[in-house]
Amino acid sequence: MTRESSASPLIFGGDASSPRAALPVLPPLALYIHIPWCVRKCPYCDFNSHTASPVLPEEEYVDALLADLDQDLHAVHGRELSSIFFGGGTPSLFSADSLGRLLKGVEQRIPFASDIEITLEANPGTFEQDKFVAYRKLGINRLSIGIQSFQQEKLQALGRIHNGDEAVRAAGMARQAGFDNFNLDLMHGLPNQSLDDALADLRTAIALKPTHLSWYQLTLEPNTVFWNQPPTLPEDDTLWDIQEAGQALLAEHGYAQYEVSAYALPGRPARHNLNYWSFGDFIGIGAGAHGKLSHPDGRIVRTWKTRLPKDYLNPAKSFRAGEKALTNDEMPFEFLMNALRLTEGVESRLYPERTGMTLESLAEGRREAEQSGLLQVEPSRLVATERGQLFLNDLLQKFLT
C-alpha cells in the first residue's frame, strides 16, 4: 500500500475570497529535518521528542525522510536550498553514515546553494570526536549544542544527561572537529536560580567563544512534566535583573542581539532561523515537522507531518497529517509574528513581496501599534519599539482580525 501525498484537503477560513497578487519572486527555500529521538525526555520539553530504544531504525527513517521529501518537491519551483537544519530530539544520535546518505539523497533532489548553511543540533552527552569529525566531512558546517546550564544542580533539575565539564568539553571538541561556527543553547530563569548563578553560566559560555548564543528564559509549557509539577522559579524582579545584566554582558563581549533570544558575533546570525523570521519558505520532513511553502500564484500553505515515529514509519499511513492555506485575514499576523521578533524588524517592502498583500492591509493595525508605542513610526521598516519587544503578544494583537 502506497502513501498518499496528503492526509487532508486544504482548509480555508476568514477572507479567502479576495485574491492576492501572484508573488513576483519566491522567497528563499530551506529544509528542516526532524529526528525525534532523545536519550531521555527532559521535563520542560514540549518538542516532538521520544525516548530512544537501544537500536534506532536509522536506515528505515532515512528512507522515510527521502520519500517524504519526494512528496514536497512540487513546491520547490526551481529554487535551491539556502540552509538545512537537523533538529530534534537529538539528531547527533544518528551515525555519520546515515546522515551522509540522507544529505546525498537531498542534494540529488534539490540543488544546494554554494554557501549553504547546514546545522546539526547536538547534546554534550552524545559527543564523540570521531563522529563529529565525520559529520564535518559530510558538509555539516554549523552545530547547535544544547548546554542549558553548566551547573550540576541546575542540570539535574532540568533532567539533562550531561554535566558541566562535559558541556565545556563539547565546545572544545566541536572546534577540534573543524566547526568554526557553532551555537550554544543556554537557559536562564531556572529553578532556584539567582542572578549570580545566571551570569556565571553566561560567562562560562562566552569564555568558550561560540559564534552564536541562544539565551532564553525557561517557560512552563503545557503537556510537560514541569507544567504538571511546577518547580520553584525565580521571582519576576530577579528574572528582570537577569535579563538586563545578561544582555549587557553579552553586548560587552561583542554579541549583538538580533532576535528576542538570539545573540551573534558580527556576520554570524543563524541564516536558517533568519529565513523563518523573514517569512521565507521551508520544507519540513520527519515526524511532526512543520513547513511553510509559497507558490507563484500567491498561495501560501503551512504543512505538518505525522507526529508519532511509529506512524511516520508505517507505510500504510500518510507522511502529511494536514495542511492549511493562509487566508488574507491571517496574513498580517502570520507575517509579523515572525518579522517582529527581529530587533531591527524588516523592510516594509518585504511584506508585499512575501505575502502578495498590499501595505495598506496593515494600515489600521500599524496605526494603533504606533499610537500605543509598540511599533516604531518608520515607514520604510516594520520594527517593534523596545516596549513592543517586551510586550510582543500585545503588539501582535493589533493585527488580528
PDB file of C-alpha atoms in Angstrom, residues 85-258:
ATOM      1  CA  PHE A  85      18.640  22.321   9.893  1.00  0.00           C
ATOM      2  CA  PHE A  86      18.670  18.947  11.670  1.00  0.00           C
ATOM      3  CA  GLY A  87      16.509  19.383  14.769  1.00  0.00           C
ATOM      4  CA  GLY A  88      15.018  17.129  17.353  1.00  0.00           C
ATOM      5  CA  GLY A  89      15.104  15.274  19.569  1.00  0.00           C
ATOM      6  CA  THR A  90      18.818  14.688  19.341  1.00  0.00           C
ATOM      7  CA  PRO A  91      19.974  14.373  15.710  1.00  0.00           C
ATOM      8  CA  SER A  92      23.526  13.573  16.860  1.00  0.00           C
ATOM      9  CA  LEU A  93      22.253  10.125  17.924  1.00  0.00           C
ATOM     10  CA  PHE A  94      22.320   9.202  14.225  1.00  0.00           C
ATOM     11  CA  SER A  95      25.506   7.886  12.660  1.00  0.00           C
ATOM     12  CA  ALA A  96      27.517   9.851  10.122  1.00  0.00           C
ATOM     13  CA  ASP A  97      26.755   7.123   7.544  1.00  0.00           C
ATOM     14  CA  SER A  98      23.008   7.656   7.922  1.00  0.00           C
ATOM     15  CA  LEU A  99      23.221  11.445   7.799  1.00  0.00           C
ATOM     16  CA  GLY A 100      25.575  11.215   4.817  1.00  0.00           C
ATOM     17  CA  ARG A 101      23.147   9.028   2.870  1.00  0.00           C
ATOM     18  CA  LEU A 102      20.358  11.450   3.735  1.00  0.00           C
ATOM     19  CA  LEU A 103      22.287  14.553   2.645  1.00  0.00           C
ATOM     20  CA  LYS A 104      23.311  12.874  -0.606  1.00  0.00           C
ATOM     21  CA  GLY A 105      19.691  11.971  -1.277  1.00  0.00           C
ATOM     22  CA  VAL A 106      18.531  15.511  -0.556  1.00  0.00           C
ATOM     23  CA  GLU A 107      21.124  17.046  -2.878  1.00  0.00           C
ATOM     24  CA  GLN A 108      20.106  14.660  -5.673  1.00  0.00           C
ATOM     25  CA  ARG A 109      16.597  16.082  -5.395  1.00  0.00           C
ATOM     26  CA  ILE A 110      17.221  19.798  -4.686  1.00  0.00           C
ATOM     27  CA  PRO A 111      20.445  21.663  -5.567  1.00  0.00           C
ATOM     28  CA  PHE A 112      22.413  23.186  -2.687  1.00  0.00           C
ATOM     29  CA  ALA A 113      23.453  26.837  -2.709  1.00  0.00           C
ATOM     30  CA  SER A 114      27.225  27.201  -2.952  1.00  0.00           C
ATOM     31  CA  ASP A 115      27.319  28.744   0.539  1.00  0.00           C
ATOM     32  CA  ILE A 116      24.638  26.538   2.107  1.00  0.00           C
ATOM     33  CA  GLU A 117      24.448  26.537   5.916  1.00  0.00           C
ATOM     34  CA  ILE A 118      23.876  23.045   7.355  1.00  0.00           C
ATOM     35  CA  THR A 119      23.214  22.950  11.108  1.00  0.00           C
ATOM     36  CA  LEU A 120      23.036  19.911  13.362  1.00  0.00           C
ATOM     37  CA  GLU A 121      21.639  20.006  16.899  1.00  0.00           C
ATOM     38  CA  ALA A 122      23.740  18.055  19.387  1.00  0.00           C
ATOM     39  CA  ASN A 123      23.806  17.460  23.117  1.00  0.00           C
ATOM     40  CA  PRO A 124      27.053  17.230  25.120  1.00  0.00           C
ATOM     41  CA  GLY A 125      26.183  13.707  26.299  1.00  0.00           C
ATOM     42  CA  THR A 126      26.316  12.472  22.679  1.00  0.00           C
ATOM     43  CA  PHE A 127      29.685  13.946  21.694  1.00  0.00           C
ATOM     44  CA  GLU A 128      32.209  11.531  20.202  1.00  0.00           C
ATOM     45  CA  GLN A 129      35.192  13.146  18.500  1.00  0.00           C
ATOM     46  CA  ASP A 130      35.377  10.719  15.561  1.00  0.00           C
ATOM     47  CA  LYS A 131      31.659  11.041  14.879  1.00  0.00           C
ATOM     48  CA  PHE A 132      31.794  14.840  14.791  1.00  0.00           C
ATOM     49  CA  VAL A 133      34.852  14.860  12.535  1.00  0.00           C
ATOM     50  CA  ALA A 134      32.833  12.651  10.190  1.00  0.00           C
ATOM     51  CA  TYR A 135      29.841  14.996  10.391  1.00  0.00           C
ATOM     52  CA  ARG A 136      32.060  17.904   9.367  1.00  0.00           C
ATOM     53  CA  LYS A 137      33.382  15.946   6.364  1.00  0.00           C
ATOM     54  CA  LEU A 138      29.792  15.451   5.211  1.00  0.00           C
ATOM     55  CA  GLY A 139      29.434  19.205   4.759  1.00  0.00           C
ATOM     56  CA  ILE A 140      27.637  19.910   8.037  1.00  0.00           C
ATOM     57  CA  ASN A 141      29.211  23.274   8.853  1.00  0.00           C
ATOM     58  CA  ARG A 142      27.381  24.504  11.950  1.00  0.00           C
ATOM     59  CA  LEU A 143      26.486  22.944  15.301  1.00  0.00           C
ATOM     60  CA  SER A 144      23.875  23.969  17.850  1.00  0.00           C
ATOM     61  CA  ILE A 145      24.886  22.499  21.213  1.00  0.00           C
ATOM     62  CA  GLY A 146      22.226  22.120  23.912  1.00  0.00           C
ATOM     63  CA  ILE A 147      24.025  23.215  27.086  1.00  0.00           C
ATOM     64  CA  GLN A 148      21.168  24.857  29.097  1.00  0.00           C
ATOM     65  CA  SER A 149      23.429  25.266  32.162  1.00  0.00           C
ATOM     66  CA  PHE A 150      26.941  24.436  33.358  1.00  0.00           C
ATOM     67  CA  GLN A 151      25.890  23.951  36.991  1.00  0.00           C
ATOM     68  CA  GLN A 152      25.225  20.417  38.195  1.00  0.00           C
ATOM     69  CA  GLU A 153      22.288  21.305  40.443  1.00  0.00           C
ATOM     70  CA  LYS A 154      20.543  23.110  37.588  1.00  0.00           C
ATOM     71  CA  LEU A 155      21.301  20.350  35.064  1.00  0.00           C
ATOM     72  CA  GLN A 156      19.803  17.752  37.395  1.00  0.00           C
ATOM     73  CA  ALA A 157      16.696  19.886  37.878  1.00  0.00           C
ATOM     74  CA  LEU A 158      16.337  20.131  34.086  1.00  0.00           C
ATOM     75  CA  GLY A 159      16.783  16.376  33.609  1.00  0.00           C
ATOM     76  CA  ARG A 160      19.859  16.770  31.409  1.00  0.00           C
ATOM     77  CA  ILE A 161      22.112  13.759  30.818  1.00  0.00           C
ATOM     78  CA  HIS A 162      25.408  15.706  30.791  1.00  0.00           C
ATOM     79  CA  ASN A 163      27.392  17.522  33.446  1.00  0.00           C
ATOM     80  CA  GLY A 164      29.105  20.903  33.332  1.00  0.00           C
ATOM     81  CA  ASP A 165      32.535  19.507  32.443  1.00  0.00           C
ATOM     82  CA  GLU A 166      31.063  17.591  29.501  1.00  0.00           C
ATOM     83  CA  ALA A 167      29.386  20.783  28.314  1.00  0.00           C
ATOM     84  CA  VAL A 168      32.717  22.645  28.343  1.00  0.00           C
ATOM     85  CA  ARG A 169      34.489  19.764  26.585  1.00  0.00           C
ATOM     86  CA  ALA A 170      31.773  19.597  23.919  1.00  0.00           C
ATOM     87  CA  ALA A 171      32.543  23.114  22.727  1.00  0.00           C
ATOM     88  CA  GLY A 172      36.259  22.287  22.523  1.00  0.00           C
ATOM     89  CA  MET A 173      35.567  19.067  20.659  1.00  0.00           C
ATOM     90  CA  ALA A 174      33.360  20.911  18.184  1.00  0.00           C
ATOM     91  CA  ARG A 175      36.180  23.284  17.368  1.00  0.00           C
ATOM     92  CA  GLN A 176      38.712  20.441  17.117  1.00  0.00           C
ATOM     93  CA  ALA A 177      36.379  18.631  14.712  1.00  0.00           C
ATOM     94  CA  GLY A 178      36.549  21.618  12.373  1.00  0.00           C
ATOM     95  CA  PHE A 179      33.432  23.567  13.344  1.00  0.00           C
ATOM     96  CA  ASP A 180      34.339  27.253  13.389  1.00  0.00           C
ATOM     97  CA  ASN A 181      30.656  28.207  13.561  1.00  0.00           C
ATOM     98  CA  PHE A 182      28.613  26.916  16.469  1.00  0.00           C
ATOM     99  CA  ASN A 183      25.784  27.963  18.756  1.00  0.00           C
ATOM    100  CA  LEU A 184      25.409  27.294  22.459  1.00  0.00           C
ATOM    101  CA  ASP A 185      21.859  26.940  23.781  1.00  0.00           C
ATOM    102  CA  LEU A 186      21.581  28.359  27.290  1.00  0.00           C
ATOM    103  CA  MET A 187      18.579  28.912  29.563  1.00  0.00           C
ATOM    104  CA  HIS A 188      18.001  31.344  32.383  1.00  0.00           C
ATOM    105  CA  GLY A 189      15.237  31.704  34.952  1.00  0.00           C
ATOM    106  CA  LEU A 190      15.963  28.126  36.091  1.00  0.00           C
ATOM    107  CA  PRO A 191      14.624  26.571  39.304  1.00  0.00           C
ATOM    108  CA  ASN A 192      16.032  28.456  42.312  1.00  0.00           C
ATOM    109  CA  GLN A 193      18.452  30.366  40.064  1.00  0.00           C
ATOM    110  CA  SER A 194      19.967  33.594  41.387  1.00  0.00           C
ATOM    111  CA  LEU A 195      21.341  36.497  39.352  1.00  0.00           C
ATOM    112  CA  ASP A 196      24.887  35.349  40.153  1.00  0.00           C
ATOM    113  CA  ASP A 197      24.077  31.788  39.028  1.00  0.00           C
ATOM    114  CA  ALA A 198      22.710  33.007  35.690  1.00  0.00           C
ATOM    115  CA  LEU A 199      25.637  35.320  34.989  1.00  0.00           C
ATOM    116  CA  ALA A 200      28.134  32.593  35.926  1.00  0.00           C
ATOM    117  CA  ASP A 201      26.563  30.327  33.273  1.00  0.00           C
ATOM    118  CA  LEU A 202      26.693  33.123  30.734  1.00  0.00           C
ATOM    119  CA  ARG A 203      30.346  33.958  31.492  1.00  0.00           C
ATOM    120  CA  THR A 204      31.310  30.296  31.104  1.00  0.00           C
ATOM    121  CA  ALA A 205      29.540  30.150  27.744  1.00  0.00           C
ATOM    122  CA  ILE A 206      31.184  33.358  26.499  1.00  0.00           C
ATOM    123  CA  ALA A 207      34.624  32.041  27.517  1.00  0.00           C
ATOM    124  CA  LEU A 208      34.092  29.107  25.109  1.00  0.00           C
ATOM    125  CA  LYS A 209      33.933  31.638  22.253  1.00  0.00           C
ATOM    126  CA  PRO A 210      30.857  30.396  20.357  1.00  0.00           C
ATOM    127  CA  THR A 211      29.900  32.403  17.293  1.00  0.00           C
ATOM    128  CA  HIS A 212      26.263  32.413  18.408  1.00  0.00           C
ATOM    129  CA  LEU A 213      24.330  32.175  21.668  1.00  0.00           C
ATOM    130  CA  SER A 214      20.666  31.312  22.105  1.00  0.00           C
ATOM    131  CA  TRP A 215      19.906  32.657  25.584  1.00  0.00           C
ATOM    132  CA  TYR A 216      16.308  32.396  26.656  1.00  0.00           C
ATOM    133  CA  GLN A 217      14.115  32.135  29.717  1.00  0.00           C
ATOM    134  CA  LEU A 218      12.702  28.802  30.840  1.00  0.00           C
ATOM    135  CA  THR A 219       8.940  28.767  30.387  1.00  0.00           C
ATOM    136  CA  LEU A 220       6.493  26.154  31.621  1.00  0.00           C
ATOM    137  CA  GLU A 221       4.716  24.634  28.621  1.00  0.00           C
ATOM    138  CA  PRO A 222       1.531  22.514  28.608  1.00  0.00           C
ATOM    139  CA  ASN A 223       1.953  18.758  28.226  1.00  0.00           C
ATOM    140  CA  THR A 224       5.280  18.713  30.062  1.00  0.00           C
ATOM    141  CA  VAL A 225       6.307  17.356  33.464  1.00  0.00           C
ATOM    142  CA  PHE A 226       7.114  20.891  34.638  1.00  0.00           C
ATOM    143  CA  TRP A 227       3.621  22.058  33.687  1.00  0.00           C
ATOM    144  CA  ASN A 228       2.026  19.394  35.891  1.00  0.00           C
ATOM    145  CA  GLN A 229       4.657  19.570  38.644  1.00  0.00           C
ATOM    146  CA  PRO A 230       5.930  23.183  38.555  1.00  0.00           C
ATOM    147  CA  PRO A 231       9.388  23.805  40.037  1.00  0.00           C
ATOM    148  CA  THR A 232      10.160  26.900  42.105  1.00  0.00           C
ATOM    149  CA  LEU A 233      11.230  29.569  39.625  1.00  0.00           C
ATOM    150  CA  PRO A 234      12.841  32.944  40.369  1.00  0.00           C
ATOM    151  CA  GLU A 235      10.588  35.889  41.169  1.00  0.00           C
ATOM    152  CA  ASP A 236       9.794  38.442  38.473  1.00  0.00           C
ATOM    153  CA  ASP A 237      12.231  41.041  39.861  1.00  0.00           C
ATOM    154  CA  THR A 238      15.073  38.511  39.703  1.00  0.00           C
ATOM    155  CA  LEU A 239      14.098  37.491  36.162  1.00  0.00           C
ATOM    156  CA  TRP A 240      14.194  41.130  35.080  1.00  0.00           C
ATOM    157  CA  ASP A 241      17.598  41.664  36.707  1.00  0.00           C
ATOM    158  CA  ILE A 242      18.958  38.551  34.965  1.00  0.00           C
ATOM    159  CA  GLN A 243      17.662  39.738  31.584  1.00  0.00           C
ATOM    160  CA  GLU A 244      19.126  43.232  31.895  1.00  0.00           C
ATOM    161  CA  ALA A 245      22.511  42.158  33.289  1.00  0.00           C
ATOM    162  CA  GLY A 246      22.840  39.286  30.825  1.00  0.00           C
ATOM    163  CA  GLN A 247      22.125  41.435  27.799  1.00  0.00           C
ATOM    164  CA  ALA A 248      24.708  43.976  28.966  1.00  0.00           C
ATOM    165  CA  LEU A 249      27.296  41.222  29.467  1.00  0.00           C
ATOM    166  CA  LEU A 250      26.674  39.783  26.001  1.00  0.00           C
ATOM    167  CA  ALA A 251      26.939  43.208  24.368  1.00  0.00           C
ATOM    168  CA  GLU A 252      30.175  43.873  26.257  1.00  0.00           C
ATOM    169  CA  HIS A 253      31.697  40.779  24.628  1.00  0.00           C
ATOM    170  CA  GLY A 254      30.540  41.616  21.111  1.00  0.00           C
ATOM    171  CA  TYR A 255      27.369  39.501  20.906  1.00  0.00           C
ATOM    172  CA  ALA A 256      24.699  41.597  19.226  1.00  0.00           C
ATOM    173  CA  GLN A 257      21.079  40.750  19.929  1.00  0.00           C
ATOM    174  CA  TYR A 258      19.293  40.370  16.605  1.00  0.00           C
TER     175      TYR A 258
END
